[in-house]
Coordinates of N, CA and C in Angstrom, one line a residue:
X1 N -32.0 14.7 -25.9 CA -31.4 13.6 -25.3 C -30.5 14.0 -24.2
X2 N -29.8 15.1 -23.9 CA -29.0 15.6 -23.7 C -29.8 15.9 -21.7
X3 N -30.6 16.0 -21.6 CA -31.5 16.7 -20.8 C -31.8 15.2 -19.8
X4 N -32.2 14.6 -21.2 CA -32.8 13.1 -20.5 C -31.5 12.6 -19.8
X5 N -30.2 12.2 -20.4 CA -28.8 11.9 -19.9 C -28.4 12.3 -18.3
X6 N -29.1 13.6 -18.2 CA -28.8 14.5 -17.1 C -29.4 14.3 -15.7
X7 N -30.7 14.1 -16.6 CA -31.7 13.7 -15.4 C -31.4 12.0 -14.7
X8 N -31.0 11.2 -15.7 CA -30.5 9.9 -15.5 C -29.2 9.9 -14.6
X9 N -28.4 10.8 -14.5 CA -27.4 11.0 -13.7 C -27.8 11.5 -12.5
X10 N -28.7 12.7 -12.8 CA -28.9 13.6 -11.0 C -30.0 12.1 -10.4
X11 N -30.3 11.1 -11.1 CA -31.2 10.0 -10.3 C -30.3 9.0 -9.8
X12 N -29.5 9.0 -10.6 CA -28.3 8.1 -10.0 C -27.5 8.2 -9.2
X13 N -27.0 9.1 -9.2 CA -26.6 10.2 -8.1 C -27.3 10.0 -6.7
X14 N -28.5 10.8 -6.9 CA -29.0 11.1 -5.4 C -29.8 9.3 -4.9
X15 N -29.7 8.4 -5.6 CA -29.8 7.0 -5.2 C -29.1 6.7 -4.7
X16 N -27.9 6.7 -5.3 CA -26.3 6.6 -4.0 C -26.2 7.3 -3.1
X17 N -26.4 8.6 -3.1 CA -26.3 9.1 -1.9 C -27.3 8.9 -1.0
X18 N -28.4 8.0 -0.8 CA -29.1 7.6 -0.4 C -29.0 6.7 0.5
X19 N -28.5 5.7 -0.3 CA -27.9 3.9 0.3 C -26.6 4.6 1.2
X20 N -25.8 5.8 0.9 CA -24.4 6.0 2.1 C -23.5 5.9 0.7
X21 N -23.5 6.2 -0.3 CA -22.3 6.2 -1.2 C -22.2 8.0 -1.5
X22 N -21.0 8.3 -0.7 CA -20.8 9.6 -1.3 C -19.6 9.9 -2.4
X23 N -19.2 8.6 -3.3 CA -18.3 9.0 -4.0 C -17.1 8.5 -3.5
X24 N -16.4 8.2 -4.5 CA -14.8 7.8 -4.4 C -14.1 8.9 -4.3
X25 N -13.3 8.9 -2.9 CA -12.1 9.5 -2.8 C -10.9 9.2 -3.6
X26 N -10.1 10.1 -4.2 CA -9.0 10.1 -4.7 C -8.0 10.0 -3.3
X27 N -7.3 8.8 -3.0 CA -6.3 8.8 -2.3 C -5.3 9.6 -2.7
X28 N -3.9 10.2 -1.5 CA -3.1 11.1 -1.5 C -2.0 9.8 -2.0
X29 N -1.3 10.3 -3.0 CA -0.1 9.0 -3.5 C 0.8 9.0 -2.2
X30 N 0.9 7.1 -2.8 CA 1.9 6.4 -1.7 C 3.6 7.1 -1.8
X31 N 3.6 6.9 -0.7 CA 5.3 8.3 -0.2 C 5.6 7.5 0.8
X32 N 6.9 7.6 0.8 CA 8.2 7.3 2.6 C 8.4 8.9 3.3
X33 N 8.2 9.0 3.9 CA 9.0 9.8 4.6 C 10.0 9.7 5.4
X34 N 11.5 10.0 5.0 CA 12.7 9.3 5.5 C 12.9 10.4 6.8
X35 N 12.5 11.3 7.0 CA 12.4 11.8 8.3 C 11.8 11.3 9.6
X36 N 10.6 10.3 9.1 CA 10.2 9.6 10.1 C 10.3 8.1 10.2
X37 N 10.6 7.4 9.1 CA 10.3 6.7 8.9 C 9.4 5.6 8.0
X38 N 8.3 7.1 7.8 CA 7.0 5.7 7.9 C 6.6 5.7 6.1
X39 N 6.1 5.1 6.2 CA 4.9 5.0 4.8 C 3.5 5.2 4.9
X40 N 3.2 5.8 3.8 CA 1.7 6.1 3.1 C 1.6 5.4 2.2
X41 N 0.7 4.4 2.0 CA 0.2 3.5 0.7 C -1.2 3.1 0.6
X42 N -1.9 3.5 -0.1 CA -3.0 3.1 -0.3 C -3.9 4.0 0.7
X43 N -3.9 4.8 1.5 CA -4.9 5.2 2.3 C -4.4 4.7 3.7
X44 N -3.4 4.0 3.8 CA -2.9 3.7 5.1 C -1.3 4.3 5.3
X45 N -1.2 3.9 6.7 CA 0.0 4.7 7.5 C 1.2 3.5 8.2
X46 N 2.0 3.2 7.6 CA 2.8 1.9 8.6 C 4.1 2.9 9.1
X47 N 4.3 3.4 10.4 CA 5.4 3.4 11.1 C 6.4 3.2 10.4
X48 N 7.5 3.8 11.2 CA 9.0 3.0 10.8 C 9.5 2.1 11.7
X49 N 8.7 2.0 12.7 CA 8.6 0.8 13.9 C 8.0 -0.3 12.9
X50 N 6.5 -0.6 12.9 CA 6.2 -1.3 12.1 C 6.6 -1.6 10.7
X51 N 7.2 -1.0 10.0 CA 8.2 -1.5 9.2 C 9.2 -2.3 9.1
X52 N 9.9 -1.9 10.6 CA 11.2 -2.6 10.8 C 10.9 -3.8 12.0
X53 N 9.8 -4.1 12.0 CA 9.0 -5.3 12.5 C 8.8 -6.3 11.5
X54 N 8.1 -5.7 10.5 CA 8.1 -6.3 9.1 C 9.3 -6.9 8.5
X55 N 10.4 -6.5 8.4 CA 11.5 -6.9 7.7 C 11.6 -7.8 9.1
X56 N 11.7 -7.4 9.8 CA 12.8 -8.8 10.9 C 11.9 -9.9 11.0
X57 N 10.3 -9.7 10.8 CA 9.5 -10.8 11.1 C 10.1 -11.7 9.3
X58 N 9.9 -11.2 8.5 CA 10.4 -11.6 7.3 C 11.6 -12.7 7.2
X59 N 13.1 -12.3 7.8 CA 13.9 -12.9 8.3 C 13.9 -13.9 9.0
X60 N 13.0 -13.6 10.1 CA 12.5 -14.8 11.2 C 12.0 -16.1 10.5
X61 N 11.2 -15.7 9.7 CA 10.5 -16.6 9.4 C 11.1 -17.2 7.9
X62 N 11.8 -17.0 7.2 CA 12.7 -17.1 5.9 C 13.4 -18.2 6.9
X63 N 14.4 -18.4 7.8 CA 14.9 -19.1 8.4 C 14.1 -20.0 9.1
X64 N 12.8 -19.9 9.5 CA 11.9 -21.0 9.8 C 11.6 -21.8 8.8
X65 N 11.4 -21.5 7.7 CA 11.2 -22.3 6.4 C 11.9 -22.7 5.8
X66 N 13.1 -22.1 6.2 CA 14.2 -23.0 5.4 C 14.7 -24.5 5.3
X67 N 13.7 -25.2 6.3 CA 13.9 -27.1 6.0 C 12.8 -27.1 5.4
X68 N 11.2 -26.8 4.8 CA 10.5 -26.5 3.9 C 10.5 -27.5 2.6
X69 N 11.6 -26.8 2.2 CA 12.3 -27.7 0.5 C 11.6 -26.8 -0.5
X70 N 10.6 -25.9 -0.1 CA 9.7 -25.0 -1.1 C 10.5 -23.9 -1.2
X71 N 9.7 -22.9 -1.9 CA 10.4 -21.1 -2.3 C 9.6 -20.6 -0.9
X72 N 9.4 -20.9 0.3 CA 8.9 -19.9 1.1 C 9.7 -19.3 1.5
X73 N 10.7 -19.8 2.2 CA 12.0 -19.0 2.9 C 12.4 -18.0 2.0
X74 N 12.4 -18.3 0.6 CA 13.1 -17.6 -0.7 C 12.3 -16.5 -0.5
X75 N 10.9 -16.4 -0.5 CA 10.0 -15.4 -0.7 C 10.1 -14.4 0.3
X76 N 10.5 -14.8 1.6 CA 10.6 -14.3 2.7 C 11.8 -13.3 2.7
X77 N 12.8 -13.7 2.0 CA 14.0 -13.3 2.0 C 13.9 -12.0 1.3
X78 N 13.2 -12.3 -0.2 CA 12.4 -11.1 -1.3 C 11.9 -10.0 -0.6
X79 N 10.5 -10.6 0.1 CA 9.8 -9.6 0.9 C 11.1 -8.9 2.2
X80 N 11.9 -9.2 2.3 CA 12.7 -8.4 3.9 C 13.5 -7.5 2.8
X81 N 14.3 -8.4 1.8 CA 15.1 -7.3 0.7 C 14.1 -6.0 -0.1
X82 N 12.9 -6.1 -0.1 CA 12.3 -5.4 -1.0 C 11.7 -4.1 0.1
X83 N 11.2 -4.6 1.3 CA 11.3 -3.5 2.4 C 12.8 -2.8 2.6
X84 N 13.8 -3.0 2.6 CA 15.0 -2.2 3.0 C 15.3 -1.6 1.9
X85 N 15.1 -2.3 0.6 CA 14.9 -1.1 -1.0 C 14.0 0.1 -0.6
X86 N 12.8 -0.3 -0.5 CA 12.2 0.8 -0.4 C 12.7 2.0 0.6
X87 N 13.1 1.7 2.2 CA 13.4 2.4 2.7 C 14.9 3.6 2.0
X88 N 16.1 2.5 1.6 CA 17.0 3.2 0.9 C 16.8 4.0 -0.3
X89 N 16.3 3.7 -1.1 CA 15.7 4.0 -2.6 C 14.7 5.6 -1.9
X90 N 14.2 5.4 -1.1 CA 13.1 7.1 -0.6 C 14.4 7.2 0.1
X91 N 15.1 7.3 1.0 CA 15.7 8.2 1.5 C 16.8 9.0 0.8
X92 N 17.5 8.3 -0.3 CA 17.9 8.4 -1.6 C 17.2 9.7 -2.4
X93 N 16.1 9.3 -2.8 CA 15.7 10.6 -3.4 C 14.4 11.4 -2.7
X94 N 14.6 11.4 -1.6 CA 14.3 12.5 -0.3 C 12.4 12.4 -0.5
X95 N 12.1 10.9 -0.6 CA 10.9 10.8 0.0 C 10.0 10.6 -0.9
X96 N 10.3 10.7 -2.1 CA 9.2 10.4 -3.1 C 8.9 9.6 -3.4
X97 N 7.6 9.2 -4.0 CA 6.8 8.4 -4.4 C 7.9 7.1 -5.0
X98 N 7.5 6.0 -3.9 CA 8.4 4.9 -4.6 C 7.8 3.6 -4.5
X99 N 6.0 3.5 -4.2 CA 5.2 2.7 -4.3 C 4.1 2.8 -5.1
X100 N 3.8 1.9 -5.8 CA 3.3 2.1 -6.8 C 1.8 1.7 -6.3
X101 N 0.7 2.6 -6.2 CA -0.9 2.0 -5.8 C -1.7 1.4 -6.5
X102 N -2.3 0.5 -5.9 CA -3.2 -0.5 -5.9 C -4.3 0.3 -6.8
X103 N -5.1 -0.3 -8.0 CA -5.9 0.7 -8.5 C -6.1 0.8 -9.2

């Protein structure tokens, strides 16, 4: 059985690699780098430019929603406080993993 199992795999295998599947990469864990700025999460890269684009657009628009009468503005407010956590919270403990990935 053990042989047959084997053979079932190296066919499964070389069928994927066929169609373009060469296997899942293990992403490198999500990190700040408080020297630059930026973030790693998921396989991607956001600046500390784009970061602090993110929080101000967050703001921007928390006060545009605020005649609304809903939680948008609220949410808005969340998402700008929860970007300036992250940034203080990594620079705090010099960069480490403070996002948790998708997965």
């Amino acid at each position: 059985m053990a042989v047959n199992d084997n053979l079932k795999k190296d066919l499964v295998s070389q069928l994927a690699q066929s169609m373009g599947f060469a296997g899942e990469k293990k992403s490198d864990p999500s990190r700040y780098d408080p020297a630059t700025g930026t973030v790693y999460c998921n396989g991607k890269m956001f600046t500390g430019a784009e970061i602090e684009s993110a929080r101000q657009y967050c703001l921007q628009a928390a006060e545009k929603f605020e005649s609304y009468g809903d939680n948008a503005a609220n949410m808005m407010r969340i998402a700008a406080a929860a970007i300036e956590l992250i940034q203080k919270d990594s620079v705090k403990s010099g960069g480490t993993v403070v996002i948790k990935d998708e997965g």
